[in-house]
Structure formats: C-alpha cells, structure tokens
CSV table of C-alpha atoms in Angstrom, one decimal:
chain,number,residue,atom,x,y,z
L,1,UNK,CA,31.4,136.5,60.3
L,2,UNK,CA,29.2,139.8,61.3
L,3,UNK,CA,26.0,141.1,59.9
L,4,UNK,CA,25.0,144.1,58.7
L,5,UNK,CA,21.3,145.9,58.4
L,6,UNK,CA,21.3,149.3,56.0
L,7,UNK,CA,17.6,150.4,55.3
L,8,UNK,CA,15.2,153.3,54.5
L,9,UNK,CA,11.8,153.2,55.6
L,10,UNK,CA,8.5,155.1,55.9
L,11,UNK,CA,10.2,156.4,59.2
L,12,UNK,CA,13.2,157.7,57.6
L,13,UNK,CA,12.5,159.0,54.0
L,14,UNK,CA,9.7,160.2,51.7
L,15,UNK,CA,7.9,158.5,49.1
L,16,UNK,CA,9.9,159.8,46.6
L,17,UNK,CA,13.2,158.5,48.2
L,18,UNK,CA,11.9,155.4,49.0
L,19,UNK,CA,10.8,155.2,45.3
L,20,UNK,CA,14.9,155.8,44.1
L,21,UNK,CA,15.9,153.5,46.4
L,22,UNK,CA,14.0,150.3,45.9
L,23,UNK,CA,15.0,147.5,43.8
L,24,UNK,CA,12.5,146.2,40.9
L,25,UNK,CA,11.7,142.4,40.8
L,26,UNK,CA,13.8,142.5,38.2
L,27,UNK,CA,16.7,144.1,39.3
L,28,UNK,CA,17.1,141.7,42.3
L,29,UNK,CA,19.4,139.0,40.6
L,30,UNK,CA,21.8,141.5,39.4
L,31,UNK,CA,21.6,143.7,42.2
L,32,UNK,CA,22.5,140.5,44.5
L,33,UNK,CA,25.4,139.5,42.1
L,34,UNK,CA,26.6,142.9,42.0
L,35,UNK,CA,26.9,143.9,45.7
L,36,UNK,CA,28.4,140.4,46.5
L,37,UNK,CA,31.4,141.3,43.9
L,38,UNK,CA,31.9,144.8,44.4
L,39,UNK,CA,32.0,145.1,48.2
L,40,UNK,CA,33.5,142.8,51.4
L,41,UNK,CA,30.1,141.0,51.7
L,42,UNK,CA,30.1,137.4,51.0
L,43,UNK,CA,26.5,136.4,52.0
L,44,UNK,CA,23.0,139.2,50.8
L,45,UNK,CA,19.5,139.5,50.8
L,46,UNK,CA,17.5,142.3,49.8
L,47,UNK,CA,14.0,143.7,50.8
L,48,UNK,CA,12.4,145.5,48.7
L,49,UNK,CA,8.7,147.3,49.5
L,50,UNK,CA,6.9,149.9,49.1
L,51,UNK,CA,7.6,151.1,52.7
L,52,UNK,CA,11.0,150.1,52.6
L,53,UNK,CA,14.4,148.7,51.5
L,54,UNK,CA,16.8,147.1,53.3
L,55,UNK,CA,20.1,144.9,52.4
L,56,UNK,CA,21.4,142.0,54.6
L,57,UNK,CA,24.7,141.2,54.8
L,58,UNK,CA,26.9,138.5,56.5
L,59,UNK,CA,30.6,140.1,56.3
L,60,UNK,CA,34.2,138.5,57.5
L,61,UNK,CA,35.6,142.2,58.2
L,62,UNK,CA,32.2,145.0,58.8
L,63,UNK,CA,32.3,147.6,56.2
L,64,UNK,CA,29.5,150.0,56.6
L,65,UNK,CA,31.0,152.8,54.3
L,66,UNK,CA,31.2,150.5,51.5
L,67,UNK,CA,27.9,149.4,51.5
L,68,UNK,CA,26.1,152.7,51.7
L,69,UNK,CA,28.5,154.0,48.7
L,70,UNK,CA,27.7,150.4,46.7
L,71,UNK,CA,23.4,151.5,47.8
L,72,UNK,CA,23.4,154.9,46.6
L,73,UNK,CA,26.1,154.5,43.6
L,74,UNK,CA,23.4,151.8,42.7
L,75,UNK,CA,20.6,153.9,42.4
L,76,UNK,CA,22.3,157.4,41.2
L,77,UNK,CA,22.9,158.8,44.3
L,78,UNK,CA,25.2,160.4,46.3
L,79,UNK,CA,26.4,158.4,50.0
L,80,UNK,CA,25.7,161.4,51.8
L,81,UNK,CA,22.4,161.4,50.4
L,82,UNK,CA,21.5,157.9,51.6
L,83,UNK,CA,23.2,158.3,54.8
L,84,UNK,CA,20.6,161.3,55.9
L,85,UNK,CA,18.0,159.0,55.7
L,86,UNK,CA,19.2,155.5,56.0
L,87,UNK,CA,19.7,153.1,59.4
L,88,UNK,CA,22.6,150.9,59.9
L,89,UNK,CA,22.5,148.0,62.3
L,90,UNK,CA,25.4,145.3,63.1
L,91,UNK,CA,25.8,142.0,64.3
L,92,UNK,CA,23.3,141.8,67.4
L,93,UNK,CA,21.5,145.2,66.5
L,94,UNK,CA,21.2,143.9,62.6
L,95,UNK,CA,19.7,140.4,64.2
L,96,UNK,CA,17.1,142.4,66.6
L,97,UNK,CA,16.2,144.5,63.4
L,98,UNK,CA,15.4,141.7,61.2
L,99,UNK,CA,13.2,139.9,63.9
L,100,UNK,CA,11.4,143.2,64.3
L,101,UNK,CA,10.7,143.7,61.2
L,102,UNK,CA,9.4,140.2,60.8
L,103,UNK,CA,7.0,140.3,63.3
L,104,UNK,CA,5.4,143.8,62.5
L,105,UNK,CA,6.9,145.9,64.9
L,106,UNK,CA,8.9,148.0,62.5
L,107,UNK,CA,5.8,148.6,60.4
L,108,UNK,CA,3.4,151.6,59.6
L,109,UNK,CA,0.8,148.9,60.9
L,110,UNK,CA,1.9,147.3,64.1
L,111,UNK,CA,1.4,144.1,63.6
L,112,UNK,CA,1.0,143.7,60.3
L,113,UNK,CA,1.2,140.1,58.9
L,114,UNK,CA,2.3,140.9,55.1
L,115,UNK,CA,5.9,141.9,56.2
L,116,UNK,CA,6.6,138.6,56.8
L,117,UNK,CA,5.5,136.5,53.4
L,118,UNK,CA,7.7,140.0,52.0
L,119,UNK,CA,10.8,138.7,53.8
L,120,UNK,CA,10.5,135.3,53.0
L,121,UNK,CA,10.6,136.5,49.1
L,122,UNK,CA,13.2,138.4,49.6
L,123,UNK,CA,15.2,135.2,51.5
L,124,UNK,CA,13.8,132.8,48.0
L,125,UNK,CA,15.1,135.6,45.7
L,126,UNK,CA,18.8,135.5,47.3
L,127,UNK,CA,18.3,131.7,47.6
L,128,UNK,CA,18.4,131.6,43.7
L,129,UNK,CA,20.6,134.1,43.3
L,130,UNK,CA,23.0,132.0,44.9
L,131,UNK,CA,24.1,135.0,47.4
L,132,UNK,CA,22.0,133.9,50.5
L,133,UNK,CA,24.7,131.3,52.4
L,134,UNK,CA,25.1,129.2,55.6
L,135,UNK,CA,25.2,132.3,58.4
L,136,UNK,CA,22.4,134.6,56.4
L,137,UNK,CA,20.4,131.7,56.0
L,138,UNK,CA,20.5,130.5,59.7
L,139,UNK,CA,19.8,133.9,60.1
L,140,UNK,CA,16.8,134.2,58.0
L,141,UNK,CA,15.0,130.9,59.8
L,142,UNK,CA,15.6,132.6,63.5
L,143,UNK,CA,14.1,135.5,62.2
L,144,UNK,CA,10.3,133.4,60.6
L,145,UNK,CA,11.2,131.2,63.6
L,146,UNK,CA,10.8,134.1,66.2
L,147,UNK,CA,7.9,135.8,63.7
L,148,UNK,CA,6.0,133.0,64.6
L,149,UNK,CA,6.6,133.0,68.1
L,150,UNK,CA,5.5,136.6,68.5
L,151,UNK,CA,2.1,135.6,66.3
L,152,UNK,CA,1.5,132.8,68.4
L,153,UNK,CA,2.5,133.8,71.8
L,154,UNK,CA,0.9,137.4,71.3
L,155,UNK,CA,-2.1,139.1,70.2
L,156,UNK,CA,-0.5,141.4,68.0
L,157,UNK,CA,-1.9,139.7,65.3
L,158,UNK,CA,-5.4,139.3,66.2
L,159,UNK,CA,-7.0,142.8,66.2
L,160,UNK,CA,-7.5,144.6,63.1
L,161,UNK,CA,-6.0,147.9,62.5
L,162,UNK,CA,-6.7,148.4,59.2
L,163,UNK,CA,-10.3,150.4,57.3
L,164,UNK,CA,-10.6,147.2,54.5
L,165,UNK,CA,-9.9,144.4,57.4
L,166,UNK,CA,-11.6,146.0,60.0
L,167,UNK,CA,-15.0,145.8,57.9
L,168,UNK,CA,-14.2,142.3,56.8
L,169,UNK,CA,-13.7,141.2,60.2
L,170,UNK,CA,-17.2,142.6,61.0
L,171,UNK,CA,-18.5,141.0,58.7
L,172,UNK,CA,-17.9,138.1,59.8
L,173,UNK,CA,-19.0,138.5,62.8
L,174,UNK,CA,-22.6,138.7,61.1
L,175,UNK,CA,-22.0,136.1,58.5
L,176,UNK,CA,-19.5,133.2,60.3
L,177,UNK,CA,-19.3,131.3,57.1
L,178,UNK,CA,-18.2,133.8,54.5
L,179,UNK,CA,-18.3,131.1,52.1
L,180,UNK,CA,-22.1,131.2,51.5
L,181,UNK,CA,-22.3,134.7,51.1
L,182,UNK,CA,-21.9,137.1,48.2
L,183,UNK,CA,-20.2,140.6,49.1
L,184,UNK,CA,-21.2,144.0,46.8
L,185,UNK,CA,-18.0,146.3,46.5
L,186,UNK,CA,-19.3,149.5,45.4
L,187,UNK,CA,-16.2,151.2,44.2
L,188,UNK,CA,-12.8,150.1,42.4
L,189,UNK,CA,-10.4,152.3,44.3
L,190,UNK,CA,-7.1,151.3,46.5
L,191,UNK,CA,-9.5,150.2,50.0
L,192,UNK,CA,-11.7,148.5,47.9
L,193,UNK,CA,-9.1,146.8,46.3
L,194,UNK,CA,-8.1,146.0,49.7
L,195,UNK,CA,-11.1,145.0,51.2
L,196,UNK,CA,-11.7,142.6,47.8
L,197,UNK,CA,-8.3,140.9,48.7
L,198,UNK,CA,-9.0,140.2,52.4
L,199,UNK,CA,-12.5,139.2,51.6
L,200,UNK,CA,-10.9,136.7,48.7
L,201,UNK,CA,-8.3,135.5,51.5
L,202,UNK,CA,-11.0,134.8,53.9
L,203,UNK,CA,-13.1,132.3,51.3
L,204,UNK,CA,-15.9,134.8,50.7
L,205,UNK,CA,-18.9,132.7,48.4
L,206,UNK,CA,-19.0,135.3,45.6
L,207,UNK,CA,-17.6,139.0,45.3
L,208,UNK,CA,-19.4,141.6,42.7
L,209,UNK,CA,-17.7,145.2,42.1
L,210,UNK,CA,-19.8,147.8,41.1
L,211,UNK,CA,-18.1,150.7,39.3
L,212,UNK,CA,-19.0,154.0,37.2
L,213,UNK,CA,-17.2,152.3,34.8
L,214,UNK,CA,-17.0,148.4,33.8
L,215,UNK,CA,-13.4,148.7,33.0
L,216,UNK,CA,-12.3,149.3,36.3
L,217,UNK,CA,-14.5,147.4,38.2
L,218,UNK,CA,-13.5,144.2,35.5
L,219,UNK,CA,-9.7,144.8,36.4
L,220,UNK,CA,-10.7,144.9,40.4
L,221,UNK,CA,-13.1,141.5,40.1
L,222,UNK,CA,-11.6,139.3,37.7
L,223,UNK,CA,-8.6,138.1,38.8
L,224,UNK,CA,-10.6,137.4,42.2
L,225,UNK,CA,-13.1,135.1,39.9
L,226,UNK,CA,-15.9,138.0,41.3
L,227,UNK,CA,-18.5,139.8,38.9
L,228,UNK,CA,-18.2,143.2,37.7
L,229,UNK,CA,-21.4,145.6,36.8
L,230,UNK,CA,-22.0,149.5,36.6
L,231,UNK,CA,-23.6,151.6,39.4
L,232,UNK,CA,-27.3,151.5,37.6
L,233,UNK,CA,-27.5,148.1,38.1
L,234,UNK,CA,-27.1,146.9,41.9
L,235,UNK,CA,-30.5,146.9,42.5
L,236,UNK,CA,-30.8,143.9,40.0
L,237,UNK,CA,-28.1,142.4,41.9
L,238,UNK,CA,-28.6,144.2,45.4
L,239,UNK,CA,-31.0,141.3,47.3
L,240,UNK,CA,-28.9,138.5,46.5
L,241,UNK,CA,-25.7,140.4,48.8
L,242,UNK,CA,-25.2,140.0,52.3
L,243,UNK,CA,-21.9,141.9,52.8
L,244,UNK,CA,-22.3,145.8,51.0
L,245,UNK,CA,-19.1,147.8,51.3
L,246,UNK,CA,-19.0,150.8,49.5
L,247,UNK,CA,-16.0,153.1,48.7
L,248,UNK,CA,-16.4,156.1,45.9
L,249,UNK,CA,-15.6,159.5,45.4
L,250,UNK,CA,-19.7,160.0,44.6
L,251,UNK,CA,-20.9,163.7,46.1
L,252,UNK,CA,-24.2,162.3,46.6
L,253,UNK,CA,-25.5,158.6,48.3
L,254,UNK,CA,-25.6,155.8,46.1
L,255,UNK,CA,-27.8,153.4,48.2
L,256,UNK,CA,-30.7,155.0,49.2
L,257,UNK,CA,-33.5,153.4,52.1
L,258,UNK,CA,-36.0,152.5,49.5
L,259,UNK,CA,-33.6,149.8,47.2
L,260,UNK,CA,-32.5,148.6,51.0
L,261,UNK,CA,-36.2,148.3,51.9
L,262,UNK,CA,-37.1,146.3,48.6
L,263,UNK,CA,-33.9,144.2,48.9
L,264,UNK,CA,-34.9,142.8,52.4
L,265,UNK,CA,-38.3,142.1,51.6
L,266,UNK,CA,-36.6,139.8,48.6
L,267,UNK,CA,-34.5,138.3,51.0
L,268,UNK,CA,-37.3,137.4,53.4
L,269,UNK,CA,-35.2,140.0,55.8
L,270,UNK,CA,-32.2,138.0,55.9
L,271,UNK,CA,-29.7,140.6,57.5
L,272,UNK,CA,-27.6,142.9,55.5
L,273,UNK,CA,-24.2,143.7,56.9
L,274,UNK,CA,-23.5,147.1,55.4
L,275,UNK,CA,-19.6,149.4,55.6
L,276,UNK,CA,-20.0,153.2,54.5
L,277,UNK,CA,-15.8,153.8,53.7
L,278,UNK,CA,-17.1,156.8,52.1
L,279,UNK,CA,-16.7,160.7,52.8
L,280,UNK,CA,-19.0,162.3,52.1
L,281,UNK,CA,-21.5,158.8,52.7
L,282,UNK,CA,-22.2,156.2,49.5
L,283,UNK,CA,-24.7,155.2,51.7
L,284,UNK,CA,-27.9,156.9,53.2
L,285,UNK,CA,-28.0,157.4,57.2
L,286,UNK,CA,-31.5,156.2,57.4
L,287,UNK,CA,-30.6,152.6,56.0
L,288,UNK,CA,-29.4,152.1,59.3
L,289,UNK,CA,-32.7,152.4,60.8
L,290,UNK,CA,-33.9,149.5,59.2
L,291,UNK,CA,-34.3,146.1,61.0
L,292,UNK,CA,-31.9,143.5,59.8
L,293,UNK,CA,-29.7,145.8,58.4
L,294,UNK,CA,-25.9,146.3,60.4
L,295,UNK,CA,-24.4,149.7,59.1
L,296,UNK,CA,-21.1,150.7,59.8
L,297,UNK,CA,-19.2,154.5,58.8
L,298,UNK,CA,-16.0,155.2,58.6
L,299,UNK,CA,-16.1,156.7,62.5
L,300,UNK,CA,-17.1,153.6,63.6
L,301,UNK,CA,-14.5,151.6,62.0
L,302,UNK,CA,-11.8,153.9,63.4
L,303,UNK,CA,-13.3,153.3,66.8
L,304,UNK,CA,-12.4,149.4,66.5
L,305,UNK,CA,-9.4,150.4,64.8
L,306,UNK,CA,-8.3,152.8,67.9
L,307,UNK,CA,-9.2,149.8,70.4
L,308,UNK,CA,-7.3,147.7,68.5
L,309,UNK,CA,-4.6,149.8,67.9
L,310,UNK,CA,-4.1,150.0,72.0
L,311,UNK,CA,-4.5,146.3,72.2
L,312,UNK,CA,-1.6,145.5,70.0
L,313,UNK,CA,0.5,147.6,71.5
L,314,UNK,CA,0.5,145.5,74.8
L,315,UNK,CA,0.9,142.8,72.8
L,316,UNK,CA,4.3,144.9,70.9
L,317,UNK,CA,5.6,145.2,74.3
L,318,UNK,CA,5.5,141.5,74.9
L,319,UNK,CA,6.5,140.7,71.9
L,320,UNK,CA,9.9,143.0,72.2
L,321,UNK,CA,10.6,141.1,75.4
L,322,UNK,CA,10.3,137.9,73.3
L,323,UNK,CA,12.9,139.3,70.8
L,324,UNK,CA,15.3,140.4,72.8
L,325,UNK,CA,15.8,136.8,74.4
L,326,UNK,CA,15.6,135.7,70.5
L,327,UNK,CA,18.9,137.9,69.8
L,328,UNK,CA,20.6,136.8,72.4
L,329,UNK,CA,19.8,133.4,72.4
L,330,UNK,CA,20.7,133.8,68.4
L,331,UNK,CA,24.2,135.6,69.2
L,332,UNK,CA,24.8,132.8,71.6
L,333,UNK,CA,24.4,129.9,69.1
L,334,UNK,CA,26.7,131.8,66.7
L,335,UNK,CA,29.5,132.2,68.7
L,336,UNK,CA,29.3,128.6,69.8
L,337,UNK,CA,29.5,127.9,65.9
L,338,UNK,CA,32.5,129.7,65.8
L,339,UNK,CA,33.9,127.3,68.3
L,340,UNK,CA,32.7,124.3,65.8
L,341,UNK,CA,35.3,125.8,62.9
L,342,UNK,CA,38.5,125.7,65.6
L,343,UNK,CA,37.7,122.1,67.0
L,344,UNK,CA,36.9,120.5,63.8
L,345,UNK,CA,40.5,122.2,62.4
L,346,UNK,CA,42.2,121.3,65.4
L,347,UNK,CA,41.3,117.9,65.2
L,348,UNK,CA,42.0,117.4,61.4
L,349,UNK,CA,45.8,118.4,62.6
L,350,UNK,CA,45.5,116.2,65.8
L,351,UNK,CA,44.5,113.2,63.3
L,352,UNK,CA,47.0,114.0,61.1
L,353,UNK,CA,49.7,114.2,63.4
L,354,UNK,CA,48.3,110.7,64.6
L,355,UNK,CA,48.7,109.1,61.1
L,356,UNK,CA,52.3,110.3,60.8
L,357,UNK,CA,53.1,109.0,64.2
L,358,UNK,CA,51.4,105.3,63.0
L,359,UNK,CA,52.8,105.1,59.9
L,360,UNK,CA,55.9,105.5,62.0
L,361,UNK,CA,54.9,102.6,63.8
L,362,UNK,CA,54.2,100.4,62.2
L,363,UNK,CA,57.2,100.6,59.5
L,364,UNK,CA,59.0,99.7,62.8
L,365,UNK,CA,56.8,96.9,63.8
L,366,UNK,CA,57.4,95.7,60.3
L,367,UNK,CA,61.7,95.8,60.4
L,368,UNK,CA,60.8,93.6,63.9
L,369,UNK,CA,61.7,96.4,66.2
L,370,UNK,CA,60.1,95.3,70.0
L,371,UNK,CA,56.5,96.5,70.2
L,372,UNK,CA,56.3,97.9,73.8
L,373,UNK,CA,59.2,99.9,72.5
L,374,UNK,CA,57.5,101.2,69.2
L,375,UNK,CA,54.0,101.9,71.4
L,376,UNK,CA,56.5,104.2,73.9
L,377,UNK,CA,58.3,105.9,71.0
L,378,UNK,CA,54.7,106.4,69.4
L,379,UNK,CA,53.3,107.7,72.8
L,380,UNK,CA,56.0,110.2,73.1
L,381,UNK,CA,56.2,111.1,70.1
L,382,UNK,CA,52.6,112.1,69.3
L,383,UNK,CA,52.3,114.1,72.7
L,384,UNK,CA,55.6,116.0,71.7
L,385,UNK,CA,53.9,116.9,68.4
L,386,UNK,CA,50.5,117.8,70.0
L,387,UNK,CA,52.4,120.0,72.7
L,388,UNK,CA,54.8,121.5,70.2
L,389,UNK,CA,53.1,124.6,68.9
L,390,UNK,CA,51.2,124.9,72.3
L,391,UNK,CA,54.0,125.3,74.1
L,392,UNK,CA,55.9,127.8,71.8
L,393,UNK,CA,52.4,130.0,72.1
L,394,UNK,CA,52.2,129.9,75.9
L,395,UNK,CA,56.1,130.8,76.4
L,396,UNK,CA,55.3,133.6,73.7
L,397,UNK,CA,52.3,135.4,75.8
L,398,UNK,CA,54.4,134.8,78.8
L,399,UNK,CA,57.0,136.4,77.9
L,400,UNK,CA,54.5,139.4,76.4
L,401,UNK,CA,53.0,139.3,80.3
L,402,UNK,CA,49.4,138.6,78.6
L,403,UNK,CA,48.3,136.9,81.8
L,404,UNK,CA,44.6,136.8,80.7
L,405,UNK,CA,45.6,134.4,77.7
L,406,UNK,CA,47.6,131.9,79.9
L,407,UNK,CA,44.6,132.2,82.4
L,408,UNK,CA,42.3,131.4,79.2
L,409,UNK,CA,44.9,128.2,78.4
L,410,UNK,CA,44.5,126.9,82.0
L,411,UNK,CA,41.1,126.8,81.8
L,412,UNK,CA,41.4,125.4,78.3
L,413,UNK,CA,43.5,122.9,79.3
L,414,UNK,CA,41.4,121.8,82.2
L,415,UNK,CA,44.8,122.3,84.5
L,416,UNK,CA,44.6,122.9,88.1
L,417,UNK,CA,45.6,126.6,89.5
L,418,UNK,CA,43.6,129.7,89.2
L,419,UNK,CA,44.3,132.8,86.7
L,420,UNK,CA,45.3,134.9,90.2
L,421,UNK,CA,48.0,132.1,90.2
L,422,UNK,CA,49.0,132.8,86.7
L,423,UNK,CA,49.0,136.1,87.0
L,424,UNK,CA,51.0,136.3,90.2
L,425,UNK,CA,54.0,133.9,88.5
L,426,UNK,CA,53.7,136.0,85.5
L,427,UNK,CA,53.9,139.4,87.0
L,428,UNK,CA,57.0,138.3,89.5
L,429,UNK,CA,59.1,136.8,86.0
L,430,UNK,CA,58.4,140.5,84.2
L,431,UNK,CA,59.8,142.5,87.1
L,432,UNK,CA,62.4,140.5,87.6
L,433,UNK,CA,63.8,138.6,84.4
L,434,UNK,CA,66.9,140.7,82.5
L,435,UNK,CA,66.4,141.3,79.3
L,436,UNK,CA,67.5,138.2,77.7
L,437,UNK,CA,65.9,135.8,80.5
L,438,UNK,CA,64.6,132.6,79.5
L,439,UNK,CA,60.0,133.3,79.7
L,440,UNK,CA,59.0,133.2,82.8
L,441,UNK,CA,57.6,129.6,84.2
L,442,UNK,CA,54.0,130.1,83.8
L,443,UNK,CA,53.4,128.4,80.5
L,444,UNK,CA,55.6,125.8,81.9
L,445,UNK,CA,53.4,125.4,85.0
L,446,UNK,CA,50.4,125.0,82.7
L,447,UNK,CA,52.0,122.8,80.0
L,448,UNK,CA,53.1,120.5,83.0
L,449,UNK,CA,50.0,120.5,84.6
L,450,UNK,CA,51.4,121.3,88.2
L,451,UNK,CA,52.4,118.2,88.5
C-alpha cells in the first residue's frame, strides 16, 4: 500500500483557482464516495480550506494520472489545468507533506495552529464517510502525533504573527486575567472579526462591537454573547472598557484625547490598553500621551510581528529536523507492517498443514498402528510439506542465477554460509551446467542447512 498527496495552495494557485478547486462541506461525502469508486484508491481524505485543497490517498498500485483527471473532471476542469498548479507527493514525500502541513510549516502563517483542528475535520469527515481505513488512518494519528511534537518541543507556536493575535496577546500582557475585563471593538470588518474570535478563545469577561451600523456589528457580537452599539455611543460605554481595539475605514479619528481623558477619570485611572489597526488612525496620536493609557498602531504591531516572525523560523528549522526523523521513523513501521500480513499468512498455511498431518495421526493411532511410528511418519511428513514449495522456489532462482534471492533465503532461514558463498556456488553451476542440467546446488546447500 502507497500514499499519495495531490494539492493546490496559496503557493501554487490564485484565489480564483483555489475557489474551483475546493470541495463544499457538502460535497465531501460524495466527493469521498466518488473518488474511491472511480479511481485505484481504496483509502481518501480530503482537505478542504480557503488556502488550500488537498486529497489523501492510500493506493495498492500509485496512479497519479488518474487522480488529477478524477480532481479536475470533478470540478470542470481540464488535467492540464490542474497539473500547472498542483503538487504531487508519494509514499515518504506524501507522509513528510502531511506532517508539514500539520504543524504549520506549509502555511501562509508559519506556525499557525488552525491547520491542524482543519485536518482533523477533514480525517472525521472521511471517518464517516467510510473512506478513511487502517493505513490512512495510521497515517492521520502520526501526522497530530508529530503536530504535537513540533508545538511542544518548539516555539513555533508561541510568538504571534498575526495583526488580530498580536494585539490580543498584548493585551494580555496589561490585563493577565482577561476574564475580568470588557474589550471595545470599534469596527465589524474581517480583523476585527478576528481579533473578536481570539479574544472569545482567550476567556475575555465581556466583548462590545461598535459599528456605523447595528446590523453588522449585531452579526459580529452575538454569536460571541458580546454587546453591539453604534459609533455615537462609546462614550456611554467607553469607561467601563479596558481593552479598545479599533479597526474602520473612518477618514477621520474616532476616539479623540478628551472622551480618553473623561473615561480615565471614571475609572479612577485604571489603565486602558488601546490597538489603532487603522489607516489612516481610528484613534488620535495624542491619547498616547496620556498616563495609564498603552497605545499601540499598526507599525508597532508589525514590529512584534517581524520579531516573531524570525523567532518562528528557528523554531521551523527545528521542527523540520523533527519531521524528517517522523517520516522515517513512520516509513519504517510500515514496512515492518508489511512483514505482519506475510507471517500471519504463512503461519495460517503452516497450521493448516499441521492439522492435516494430525488428523493423519491420529486416524492411525486410532486403527492401533505403533505410536513412535505414527509420531516419525508425522515428523516427516509435516517437514516435507513445510519444505515443499520452499524448495521448488530456491531451485527455481537458482536456476535463474538470482543469487541475491537465495542470499536473502539464507539469511531467512537462519542457515550458516555467507551470500559471497551463494553467489560463488551459483555463478560456477551457470557457467558450467548444459542446458538441460539439473539447478545448480545452492538451494540445496541452503534447504540442507550445510549440514
């Protein structure tokens, strides 16, 4: 069994590709089903983002060209199309990917920790598809398995690289229990939306999103349990806020020193932690001037974000190092599995063979026949039975000169000898046996043990 990787990502193709090529919620059961029945692969998973798609596939016999026809046929596209701006990864490559991806590294955020809870969807949506399977499933719990190593054995994790958790991890550097303190959103867009969610995550007391208009800023705080008002009325609300982060498209400040001045003076000049996301500024310069008051632009967040950015990529280095042992370690364990299937067949026949060679016996024990004889016939006969197709193998590749297979039985067989011996018997019976000479006497000198 082999794996396969095909993907697109933010690397590779354009929003508007990426948008053709990703699968719906709702089109992941089918889309499982489907590519399972219409190509070679017996075992899929798909991930699905918005930064990119990629299938996983366990396979008996590779066939790359059949998946990327089944991908783009899928989504109304042509396979030449898909191949310009796809990736294809197998078997040890397709096992590095996957880890890579889970721990960030792949990402247009190094380090980013979403990717992960993304892939474990995408491993629960093939789990009740019925298309995940033993090998992708093993797979799968390698790949959180080594995701966690990285998080934990790493700082890739720890630094924040994004504007919206950037400002909430300041913040709580001012305010160490977020959860007695109310945050103001001034905005409703996509990084206050952001910033809303990583505040929610991190237990924040009480969130309140101010907005132009109600409408938006209800859709943005409600589902969070926060408050929503209109811009005219954070003062009413502005003193009771220790976290202000303030997003909007406004050509003019919306905070201004004076309702900062009259806010403190409420609050007895309990500090104010204070984010300006804004271009031009929501928030005045001078506010910053202020005691108790920590205000933070945009310029300053990417300052932390640069730093961090550097500091994660020491830890990416480490963490590559960390994966590459995961693969192999992973590629290791798979081929010893394959070992597991050939012993546990070869012993079925052994025990069968046994069974017919009892029975045997003891229908002889029963007509009274001696038992020391039955127990040698027995004997004898089972170790014919067990050397039967052995033996007809070995004479086979010794006729064919394959002197690395009978060097492989020897070791198999725990015989003494080395493979130089082998070879050396081997190569002297080619170059001298006629045409219709009995196989040379390697295999013989293996099945016999050198005895």
């Amino acid at each position: 069994m082999g794996f396969i990787a095909l993907g697109i990502n933010h690397k590779t193709a354009g929003v508007e590709v990426r948008e053709r090529l990703s699968f719906a919620p709702e089109q992941l059961p089918d889309a499982l089903l489907r590519l399972r029945e219409e190509t070679v692969t017996q075992e899929v998973a798909i991930l699905s983002t918005c930064n990119r798609t990629e299938l996983y596939c366990a396979q008996d016999q590779l066939d790359a060209d059949g998946l990327v026809n089944w991908f783009a046929a899928f989504h109304g596209m042509t396979a030449d199309e898909v191949r310009r701006c796809s990736y294809l990864h197998q078997d040890a490559g397709a096992v590095n990917h996957m880890m890579r991806v889970a721990a960030g590294l792949d990402s247009m955020v190094l380090g980013e920790p979403q990717i992960l809870g993304q892939m474990k969807d995408a491993w629960q949506a093939a789990r009740t598809a019925g298309t995940l399977g033993p090998h992708l499933d093993r797979l799968f719990q390698s790949t959180f398995n080594m995701a966690k190593q990285v998080r934990t054995d790493t700082r890739i994790g720890e630094n924040p690289v994004s504007v919206a958790f950037a400002a909430v991890s300041l913040s709580k550097q001012i305010f160490s229990d977020l959860g007695r303190s109310t945050a103001l959103l001034i905005g409703a867009g996509e990084t206050i939306g952001l910033v809303a969610r990583h505040l929610y995550d991190q237990g924040v007391g009480k969130i309140i999103v101010a907005n132009r208009t109600l409408e938006r800023a209800a859709v943005l705080a409600e589902p969070l349990g926060g408050q929503s008002i209109v811009l005219n009325q954070i003062p009413d609300v502005l003193a009771q806020c220790d976290v202000i982060i303030s997003s909007t498209a406004s050509p003019l400040p919306i905070l201004g020193k004076g309702a900062v001045e009259r806010a403190l003076k409420q609050r007895k000049h309990k500090p104010m932690f204070m984010v300006d996301i804004a271009v031009p500024r929501d928030i005045e310069p001078e506010v910053g001037d202020l005691a108790d008051v920590y205000l933070y632009s945009v310029d300053d967040l990417h300052q932390v974000i640069e730093e961090n950015l550097r500091s994660r990529q020491g830890a990416a280095n480490a963490a590559e190092r960390l994966i590459e042992v995961g693969t192999d370690d992973f590629m290791q364990r798979l081929r010893a599995l394959a070992a597991v299937d050939i012993v546990r067949d070869y012993r079925t026949k052994a025990e069968q063979l046994r069974d017919q060679e009892l029975l045997k016996a003891q229908q002889k024990l029963q007509r009274g026949v001696d038992p020391a004889q039955v127990l040698a016939e027995m004997a004898r006969g089972l170790t014919n039975k067990l050397l039967h197709d052995p033996s007809v193998k070995l004479k086979q590749m010794s006729a064919q000169g394959r002197v690395e297979a009978l060097a492989l039985a020897q070791e198999l067989f725990a015989l003494g000898g080395t493979a130089a011996d082998v070879g050396s018997q081997s190569n002297t019976s080619s170059s001298d046996a006629a045409p219709n000479a009995r196989p040379s006497s390697a295999a013989h000198t293996i099945l016999q043990g050198k005895q």
